């Protein structure tokens, strides 16, 4: 276990090195109360700047980032003892709804705000609007439970047909062709999808639509649209079902693919099928482009990479917050906690819990945006 952790930390540092050295946070002061100010005006605890943060910070949304949020909260609140951070991982859709209703300081979402959600956010963000801050990334692993099969290769077309109930047996010729050396059983496929509105579903179906448009006819959405299958709530629910059900297949973040859950290698245009790893996801996320306007940092991901080692099914989780009009009583804690999440220390924790850090160019813009929140 210690060796695995060391390897993961090495991976995290390697991913950061690929993007360039990250600048330390907590090195400057501004007149907005941004954490990182003069030590005479703020409370410094190690590398975490608590600033004037205090009280309860309520947030909710993406279950994809739950394991990252848990790690961040543990470290942050150990230093900033006057702040209690409560994050409810009830799905991206529920998180956005709570945020635009003014129930939370920020929301986690695996999909950027759509125009209707931006408009709705203006009611709670006085003189401002909700913006997307990309904070954590990683692969959407496709977990499987097929007796006697340890390695499984699938492509976008075959996955689309499996999750749309067009391929129903594990020994189907399409699967056998991709896995000539596997002893595939005559076993019913049990395909599991999310029951709640989920950014993970949105990103997974964006991949299916982009890479297999002839086989996946549905438009990508947070709500599942495929035919048939079974459902479970949250990423943890899907992982539990895959682990417990013979013949099962489902999709969830790599951090949930544990306790013996095997993951599919995805066949792309590259020479070899690509494994769901942090390093391979980082290679794909590094090609993302910022397409948001103004302070919004929404990204455009490439779901059909051809480079060797670029894993195609990735997601980025955004923290959604008001650019202006944040509640005065929670603004210091919001900025302090988000600053820690975006810091070198915060990003450096991610590989340890199965996620990919944001590339330097992107996370630098995130830090600059957080400093200007008001």
GROMACS .gro file of C-alpha atoms in nm:
model
  374
    1UNK     CA    1   0.000   0.000   0.000
    2UNK     CA    2   0.285   0.241   0.088
    3UNK     CA    3   0.452   0.161  -0.241
    4UNK     CA    4   0.129   0.229  -0.431
    5UNK     CA    5   0.095   0.565  -0.258
    6UNK     CA    6   0.452   0.654  -0.345
    7UNK     CA    7   0.388   0.563  -0.707
    8UNK     CA    8   0.073   0.773  -0.711
    9UNK     CA    9   0.255   1.070  -0.565
   10UNK     CA   10   0.525   1.027  -0.827
   11UNK     CA   11   0.254   1.021  -1.093
   12UNK     CA   12   0.106   1.341  -0.959
   13UNK     CA   13   0.443   1.514  -0.966
   14UNK     CA   14   0.506   1.378  -1.313
   15UNK     CA   15   0.172   1.509  -1.437
   16UNK     CA   16   0.248   1.848  -1.292
   17UNK     CA   17   0.594   1.845  -1.446
   18UNK     CA   18   0.447   1.775  -1.790
   19UNK     CA   19   0.238   2.086  -1.756
   20UNK     CA   20   0.515   2.288  -1.593
   21UNK     CA   21   0.586   2.388  -1.236
   22UNK     CA   22   0.283   2.517  -1.055
   23UNK     CA   23   0.316   2.850  -0.879
   24UNK     CA   24   0.255   2.858  -0.507
   25UNK     CA   25  -0.059   3.024  -0.381
   26UNK     CA   26  -0.065   3.240  -0.071
   27UNK     CA   27   0.203   3.473  -0.202
   28UNK     CA   28   0.024   3.801  -0.254
   29UNK     CA   29  -0.240   4.031  -0.111
   30UNK     CA   30  -0.523   4.230  -0.260
   31UNK     CA   31  -0.793   4.454  -0.128
   32UNK     CA   32  -1.074   4.205  -0.183
   33UNK     CA   33  -0.984   3.995   0.121
   34UNK     CA   34  -0.829   3.726  -0.098
   35UNK     CA   35  -0.646   3.458   0.101
   36UNK     CA   36  -0.274   3.492   0.051
   37UNK     CA   37  -0.247   3.837   0.202
   38UNK     CA   38  -0.011   3.992   0.456
   39UNK     CA   39   0.057   3.759   0.749
   40UNK     CA   40  -0.036   4.040   0.987
   41UNK     CA   41  -0.391   4.042   0.848
   42UNK     CA   42  -0.448   3.671   0.790
   43UNK     CA   43  -0.406   3.344   0.974
   44UNK     CA   44  -0.139   3.130   0.812
   45UNK     CA   45  -0.130   2.753   0.875
   46UNK     CA   46   0.148   2.576   0.690
   47UNK     CA   47   0.089   2.629   0.318
   48UNK     CA   48  -0.285   2.681   0.369
   49UNK     CA   49  -0.395   3.043   0.407
   50UNK     CA   50  -0.715   3.063   0.610
   51UNK     CA   51  -0.745   3.440   0.576
   52UNK     CA   52  -1.057   3.565   0.753
   53UNK     CA   53  -1.242   3.240   0.683
   54UNK     CA   54  -1.482   3.116   0.947
   55UNK     CA   55  -1.823   2.956   0.986
   56UNK     CA   56  -1.996   2.688   0.780
   57UNK     CA   57  -1.944   2.649   0.406
   58UNK     CA   58  -2.224   2.458   0.233
   59UNK     CA   59  -2.166   2.302  -0.109
   60UNK     CA   60  -2.307   2.012  -0.311
   61UNK     CA   61  -2.304   1.846  -0.651
   62UNK     CA   62  -2.075   1.610  -0.840
   63UNK     CA   63  -2.024   1.272  -0.680
   64UNK     CA   64  -1.733   1.225  -0.922
   65UNK     CA   65  -1.514   1.454  -0.715
   66UNK     CA   66  -1.628   1.327  -0.373
   67UNK     CA   67  -1.303   1.146  -0.293
   68UNK     CA   68  -1.102   1.454  -0.392
   69UNK     CA   69  -1.328   1.684  -0.189
   70UNK     CA   70  -1.298   1.455   0.114
   71UNK     CA   71  -0.918   1.471   0.094
   72UNK     CA   72  -0.922   1.850   0.052
   73UNK     CA   73  -1.164   1.904   0.341
   74UNK     CA   74  -0.954   1.686   0.572
   75UNK     CA   75  -0.637   1.884   0.506
   76UNK     CA   76  -0.801   2.226   0.491
   77UNK     CA   77  -1.007   2.204   0.808
   78UNK     CA   78  -0.711   2.061   1.001
   79UNK     CA   79  -0.543   2.397   0.939
   80UNK     CA   80  -0.843   2.629   0.921
   81UNK     CA   81  -1.021   2.517   1.237
   82UNK     CA   82  -1.275   2.803   1.229
   83UNK     CA   83  -1.429   2.669   0.907
   84UNK     CA   84  -1.661   2.371   0.866
   85UNK     CA   85  -1.700   2.256   0.504
   86UNK     CA   86  -2.006   2.044   0.426
   87UNK     CA   87  -2.017   1.890   0.078
   88UNK     CA   88  -2.318   1.682  -0.030
   89UNK     CA   89  -2.232   1.454  -0.330
   90UNK     CA   90  -2.585   1.435  -0.471
   91UNK     CA   91  -2.497   1.472  -0.840
   92UNK     CA   92  -2.414   1.758  -1.073
   93UNK     CA   93  -2.776   1.837  -1.158
   94UNK     CA   94  -2.884   1.858  -0.795
   95UNK     CA   95  -2.577   2.066  -0.712
   96UNK     CA   96  -2.651   2.326  -0.979
   97UNK     CA   97  -3.016   2.342  -0.869
   98UNK     CA   98  -2.914   2.404  -0.508
   99UNK     CA   99  -2.665   2.670  -0.614
  100UNK     CA  100  -2.905   2.871  -0.831
  101UNK     CA  101  -3.158   2.856  -0.548
  102UNK     CA  102  -2.906   3.018  -0.315
  103UNK     CA  103  -2.871   2.715  -0.086
  104UNK     CA  104  -2.494   2.669  -0.129
  105UNK     CA  105  -2.180   2.879  -0.162
  106UNK     CA  106  -2.060   2.677  -0.460
  107UNK     CA  107  -2.155   2.368  -0.660
  108UNK     CA  108  -1.952   2.086  -0.812
  109UNK     CA  109  -2.046   1.987  -1.167
  110UNK     CA  110  -1.887   1.757  -1.423
  111UNK     CA  111  -2.044   1.968  -1.698
  112UNK     CA  112  -2.013   2.340  -1.751
  113UNK     CA  113  -2.320   2.556  -1.697
  114UNK     CA  114  -2.554   2.577  -1.995
  115UNK     CA  115  -2.704   2.914  -2.100
  116UNK     CA  116  -3.028   2.853  -1.908
  117UNK     CA  117  -2.835   2.773  -1.590
  118UNK     CA  118  -2.619   3.083  -1.630
  119UNK     CA  119  -2.935   3.293  -1.662
  120UNK     CA  120  -3.086   3.130  -1.354
  121UNK     CA  121  -2.767   3.198  -1.155
  122UNK     CA  122  -2.806   3.573  -1.203
  123UNK     CA  123  -3.091   3.569  -0.953
  124UNK     CA  124  -2.861   3.456  -0.673
  125UNK     CA  125  -2.536   3.623  -0.793
  126UNK     CA  126  -2.617   3.991  -0.738
  127UNK     CA  127  -2.476   4.195  -1.029
  128UNK     CA  128  -2.296   3.883  -1.149
  129UNK     CA  129  -2.345   3.525  -1.263
  130UNK     CA  130  -2.228   3.172  -1.205
  131UNK     CA  131  -1.893   3.080  -1.358
  132UNK     CA  132  -1.710   2.749  -1.413
  133UNK     CA  133  -1.374   2.687  -1.246
  134UNK     CA  134  -1.211   2.361  -1.367
  135UNK     CA  135  -1.055   2.209  -1.056
  136UNK     CA  136  -1.014   1.834  -1.088
  137UNK     CA  137  -0.998   1.587  -1.375
  138UNK     CA  138  -0.961   1.221  -1.442
  139UNK     CA  139  -1.067   0.920  -1.641
  140UNK     CA  140  -1.418   0.781  -1.646
  141UNK     CA  141  -1.338   0.415  -1.602
  142UNK     CA  142  -1.561   0.147  -1.749
  143UNK     CA  143  -1.572  -0.122  -1.484
  144UNK     CA  144  -1.669  -0.481  -1.563
  145UNK     CA  145  -1.737  -0.807  -1.380
  146UNK     CA  146  -1.703  -1.099  -1.620
  147UNK     CA  147  -1.601  -1.432  -1.462
  148UNK     CA  148  -1.276  -1.562  -1.605
  149UNK     CA  149  -1.191  -1.239  -1.787
  150UNK     CA  150  -0.919  -1.016  -1.641
  151UNK     CA  151  -0.843  -0.797  -1.944
  152UNK     CA  152  -1.112  -0.658  -2.172
  153UNK     CA  153  -1.074  -0.436  -2.478
  154UNK     CA  154  -1.373  -0.241  -2.611
  155UNK     CA  155  -1.416   0.041  -2.862
  156UNK     CA  156  -1.671   0.322  -2.874
  157UNK     CA  157  -1.903   0.143  -3.116
  158UNK     CA  158  -1.919  -0.172  -2.904
  159UNK     CA  159  -1.969   0.026  -2.583
  160UNK     CA  160  -2.251   0.225  -2.745
  161UNK     CA  161  -2.426  -0.096  -2.846
  162UNK     CA  162  -2.377  -0.251  -2.502
  163UNK     CA  163  -2.523   0.049  -2.320
  164UNK     CA  164  -2.809   0.078  -2.570
  165UNK     CA  165  -2.902  -0.291  -2.523
  166UNK     CA  166  -2.805  -0.388  -2.878
  167UNK     CA  167  -2.529  -0.623  -2.762
  168UNK     CA  168  -2.666  -0.848  -2.488
  169UNK     CA  169  -2.420  -1.135  -2.437
  170UNK     CA  170  -2.054  -1.124  -2.335
  171UNK     CA  171  -1.959  -1.372  -2.607
  172UNK     CA  172  -2.110  -1.152  -2.880
  173UNK     CA  173  -1.896  -1.161  -3.199
  174UNK     CA  174  -1.822  -0.787  -3.175
  175UNK     CA  175  -1.669  -0.831  -2.829
  176UNK     CA  176  -1.492  -1.153  -2.930
  177UNK     CA  177  -1.329  -0.980  -3.228
  178UNK     CA  178  -1.173  -0.720  -2.995
  179UNK     CA  179  -1.063  -0.988  -2.748
  180UNK     CA  180  -0.942  -1.291  -2.948
  181UNK     CA  181  -0.749  -1.438  -2.656
  182UNK     CA  182  -1.024  -1.401  -2.394
  183UNK     CA  183  -1.246  -1.688  -2.284
  184UNK     CA  184  -1.574  -1.496  -2.305
  185UNK     CA  185  -1.868  -1.665  -2.132
  186UNK     CA  186  -2.220  -1.712  -2.268
  187UNK     CA  187  -2.343  -1.469  -2.005
  188UNK     CA  188  -2.606  -1.193  -2.010
  189UNK     CA  189  -2.464  -0.841  -1.998
  190UNK     CA  190  -2.592  -0.636  -1.705
  191UNK     CA  191  -2.534  -0.272  -1.808
  192UNK     CA  192  -2.566  -0.018  -1.527
  193UNK     CA  193  -2.614   0.357  -1.569
  194UNK     CA  194  -2.676   0.649  -1.332
  195UNK     CA  195  -3.028   0.703  -1.200
  196UNK     CA  196  -2.958   1.063  -1.098
  197UNK     CA  197  -2.872   1.354  -1.325
  198UNK     CA  198  -2.498   1.330  -1.358
  199UNK     CA  199  -2.214   1.512  -1.527
  200UNK     CA  200  -2.039   1.176  -1.546
  201UNK     CA  201  -2.325   1.052  -1.764
  202UNK     CA  202  -2.304   1.371  -1.970
  203UNK     CA  203  -1.932   1.321  -2.035
  204UNK     CA  204  -1.962   0.946  -2.095
  205UNK     CA  205  -2.235   1.001  -2.355
  206UNK     CA  206  -2.038   1.287  -2.511
  207UNK     CA  207  -1.765   1.032  -2.572
  208UNK     CA  208  -2.011   0.781  -2.721
  209UNK     CA  209  -2.166   1.048  -2.943
  210UNK     CA  210  -1.830   1.184  -3.061
  211UNK     CA  211  -1.657   0.850  -3.116
  212UNK     CA  212  -1.952   0.636  -3.233
  213UNK     CA  213  -2.216   0.870  -3.378
  214UNK     CA  214  -2.373   0.595  -3.592
  215UNK     CA  215  -2.429   0.373  -3.291
  216UNK     CA  216  -2.521   0.632  -3.026
  217UNK     CA  217  -2.816   0.835  -3.153
  218UNK     CA  218  -2.891   1.026  -2.834
  219UNK     CA  219  -2.776   1.377  -2.754
  220UNK     CA  220  -2.545   1.392  -2.452
  221UNK     CA  221  -2.728   1.488  -2.133
  222UNK     CA  222  -2.695   1.458  -1.758
  223UNK     CA  223  -3.001   1.231  -1.759
  224UNK     CA  224  -2.954   0.881  -1.907
  225UNK     CA  225  -3.122   0.831  -2.247
  226UNK     CA  226  -3.005   0.487  -2.359
  227UNK     CA  227  -3.242   0.194  -2.391
  228UNK     CA  228  -3.275  -0.071  -2.123
  229UNK     CA  229  -3.014  -0.144  -1.865
  230UNK     CA  230  -3.032  -0.099  -1.489
  231UNK     CA  231  -2.969   0.209  -1.280
  232UNK     CA  232  -2.798   0.302  -0.955
  233UNK     CA  233  -2.753   0.626  -0.768
  234UNK     CA  234  -2.417   0.800  -0.776
  235UNK     CA  235  -2.076   0.676  -0.882
  236UNK     CA  236  -2.043   0.474  -0.563
  237UNK     CA  237  -2.377   0.305  -0.636
  238UNK     CA  238  -2.266   0.204  -0.985
  239UNK     CA  239  -1.934   0.072  -0.857
  240UNK     CA  240  -2.110  -0.135  -0.591
  241UNK     CA  241  -2.344  -0.287  -0.849
  242UNK     CA  242  -2.059  -0.376  -1.085
  243UNK     CA  243  -1.865  -0.540  -0.803
  244UNK     CA  244  -2.167  -0.738  -0.680
  245UNK     CA  245  -2.324  -0.844  -1.013
  246UNK     CA  246  -2.189  -1.116  -1.238
  247UNK     CA  247  -2.191  -0.994  -1.599
  248UNK     CA  248  -2.207  -0.628  -1.499
  249UNK     CA  249  -2.057  -0.325  -1.669
  250UNK     CA  250  -2.082   0.040  -1.563
  251UNK     CA  251  -1.903   0.375  -1.578
  252UNK     CA  252  -1.758   0.578  -1.292
  253UNK     CA  253  -1.449   0.776  -1.198
  254UNK     CA  254  -1.126   0.583  -1.155
  255UNK     CA  255  -1.122   0.654  -0.782
  256UNK     CA  256  -1.428   0.428  -0.748
  257UNK     CA  257  -1.265   0.140  -0.937
  258UNK     CA  258  -1.122  -0.031  -0.631
  259UNK     CA  259  -1.159  -0.345  -0.423
  260UNK     CA  260  -1.092  -0.568  -0.720
  261UNK     CA  261  -1.304  -0.393  -0.986
  262UNK     CA  262  -1.144  -0.442  -1.328
  263UNK     CA  263  -1.156  -0.168  -1.592
  264UNK     CA  264  -1.188  -0.179  -1.971
  265UNK     CA  265  -0.899  -0.081  -2.200
  266UNK     CA  266  -1.039   0.150  -2.467
  267UNK     CA  267  -0.947   0.097  -2.831
  268UNK     CA  268  -0.884   0.427  -3.009
  269UNK     CA  269  -0.698   0.518  -3.328
  270UNK     CA  270  -0.374   0.466  -3.134
  271UNK     CA  271  -0.167   0.153  -3.188
  272UNK     CA  272  -0.270  -0.011  -2.859
  273UNK     CA  273  -0.586   0.001  -2.645
  274UNK     CA  274  -0.552   0.264  -2.372
  275UNK     CA  275  -0.584   0.189  -2.003
  276UNK     CA  276  -0.780   0.408  -1.762
  277UNK     CA  277  -0.498   0.568  -1.566
  278UNK     CA  278  -0.432   0.912  -1.422
  279UNK     CA  279  -0.133   0.957  -1.651
  280UNK     CA  280  -0.333   0.867  -1.963
  281UNK     CA  281  -0.620   1.096  -1.862
  282UNK     CA  282  -0.376   1.381  -1.801
  283UNK     CA  283  -0.248   1.337  -2.158
  284UNK     CA  284  -0.602   1.391  -2.289
  285UNK     CA  285  -0.695   1.676  -2.052
  286UNK     CA  286  -0.375   1.858  -2.146
  287UNK     CA  287  -0.523   1.911  -2.493
  288UNK     CA  288  -0.838   2.079  -2.358
  289UNK     CA  289  -0.917   2.434  -2.467
  290UNK     CA  290  -1.078   2.712  -2.264
  291UNK     CA  291  -1.397   2.807  -2.446
  292UNK     CA  292  -1.569   3.006  -2.170
  293UNK     CA  293  -1.592   3.383  -2.203
  294UNK     CA  294  -1.497   3.647  -1.951
  295UNK     CA  295  -1.419   3.490  -1.614
  296UNK     CA  296  -1.583   3.162  -1.712
  297UNK     CA  297  -1.326   2.888  -1.770
  298UNK     CA  298  -1.538   2.615  -1.931
  299UNK     CA  299  -1.325   2.369  -2.128
  300UNK     CA  300  -1.368   2.183  -2.454
  301UNK     CA  301  -1.242   1.825  -2.424
  302UNK     CA  302  -1.128   1.599  -2.708
  303UNK     CA  303  -1.317   1.269  -2.682
  304UNK     CA  304  -1.150   1.119  -2.990
  305UNK     CA  305  -0.774   1.152  -2.929
  306UNK     CA  306  -0.544   0.954  -3.157
  307UNK     CA  307  -0.220   0.997  -2.965
  308UNK     CA  308  -0.070   0.688  -2.803
  309UNK     CA  309  -0.159   0.673  -2.433
  310UNK     CA  310  -0.436   0.936  -2.445
  311UNK     CA  311  -0.740   0.795  -2.265
  312UNK     CA  312  -1.053   0.923  -2.442
  313UNK     CA  313  -1.322   0.907  -2.171
  314UNK     CA  314  -1.234   1.190  -1.936
  315UNK     CA  315  -1.416   1.449  -1.736
  316UNK     CA  316  -1.333   1.774  -1.565
  317UNK     CA  317  -1.521   1.874  -1.254
  318UNK     CA  318  -1.594   2.244  -1.219
  319UNK     CA  319  -1.655   2.438  -0.901
  320UNK     CA  320  -1.940   2.675  -0.986
  321UNK     CA  321  -1.942   3.003  -0.797
  322UNK     CA  322  -2.065   3.359  -0.842
  323UNK     CA  323  -1.812   3.593  -1.002
  324UNK     CA  324  -1.987   3.878  -0.818
  325UNK     CA  325  -2.256   3.885  -0.555
  326UNK     CA  326  -2.129   3.608  -0.328
  327UNK     CA  327  -2.274   3.620   0.022
  328UNK     CA  328  -2.056   3.835   0.245
  329UNK     CA  329  -2.064   3.591   0.536
  330UNK     CA  330  -1.930   3.299   0.328
  331UNK     CA  331  -1.707   3.479   0.076
  332UNK     CA  332  -1.384   3.462   0.284
  333UNK     CA  333  -1.426   3.088   0.343
  334UNK     CA  334  -1.526   3.027  -0.019
  335UNK     CA  335  -1.217   3.201  -0.153
  336UNK     CA  336  -0.986   3.045   0.104
  337UNK     CA  337  -1.108   2.688   0.040
  338UNK     CA  338  -1.112   2.726  -0.339
  339UNK     CA  339  -0.763   2.878  -0.326
  340UNK     CA  340  -0.640   2.574  -0.135
  341UNK     CA  341  -0.804   2.336  -0.384
  342UNK     CA  342  -0.629   2.518  -0.671
  343UNK     CA  343  -0.294   2.545  -0.492
  344UNK     CA  344   0.009   2.330  -0.563
  345UNK     CA  345  -0.054   2.145  -0.239
  346UNK     CA  346  -0.422   2.090  -0.316
  347UNK     CA  347  -0.361   1.976  -0.672
  348UNK     CA  348  -0.075   1.756  -0.551
  349UNK     CA  349  -0.317   1.544  -0.348
  350UNK     CA  350  -0.521   1.440  -0.648
  351UNK     CA  351  -0.321   1.148  -0.785
  352UNK     CA  352  -0.321   0.993  -0.437
  353UNK     CA  353  -0.701   0.960  -0.456
  354UNK     CA  354  -0.732   0.867  -0.824
  355UNK     CA  355  -0.764   1.202  -1.004
  356UNK     CA  356  -0.562   1.415  -1.245
  357UNK     CA  357  -0.445   1.768  -1.162
  358UNK     CA  358  -0.529   2.056  -1.392
  359UNK     CA  359  -0.259   2.167  -1.639
  360UNK     CA  360  -0.059   2.471  -1.528
  361UNK     CA  361  -0.204   2.706  -1.790
  362UNK     CA  362  -0.557   2.627  -1.676
  363UNK     CA  363  -0.503   2.620  -1.299
  364UNK     CA  364  -0.317   2.952  -1.314
  365UNK     CA  365  -0.626   3.113  -1.467
  366UNK     CA  366  -0.841   2.949  -1.199
  367UNK     CA  367  -0.628   3.105  -0.924
  368UNK     CA  368  -0.646   3.448  -1.086
  369UNK     CA  369  -1.023   3.421  -1.112
  370UNK     CA  370  -1.063   3.312  -0.749
  371UNK     CA  371  -0.863   3.615  -0.634
  372UNK     CA  372  -1.118   3.845  -0.801
  373UNK     CA  373  -1.435   3.687  -0.660
  374UNK     CA  374  -1.648   3.940  -0.478
   0.00000   0.00000   0.00000
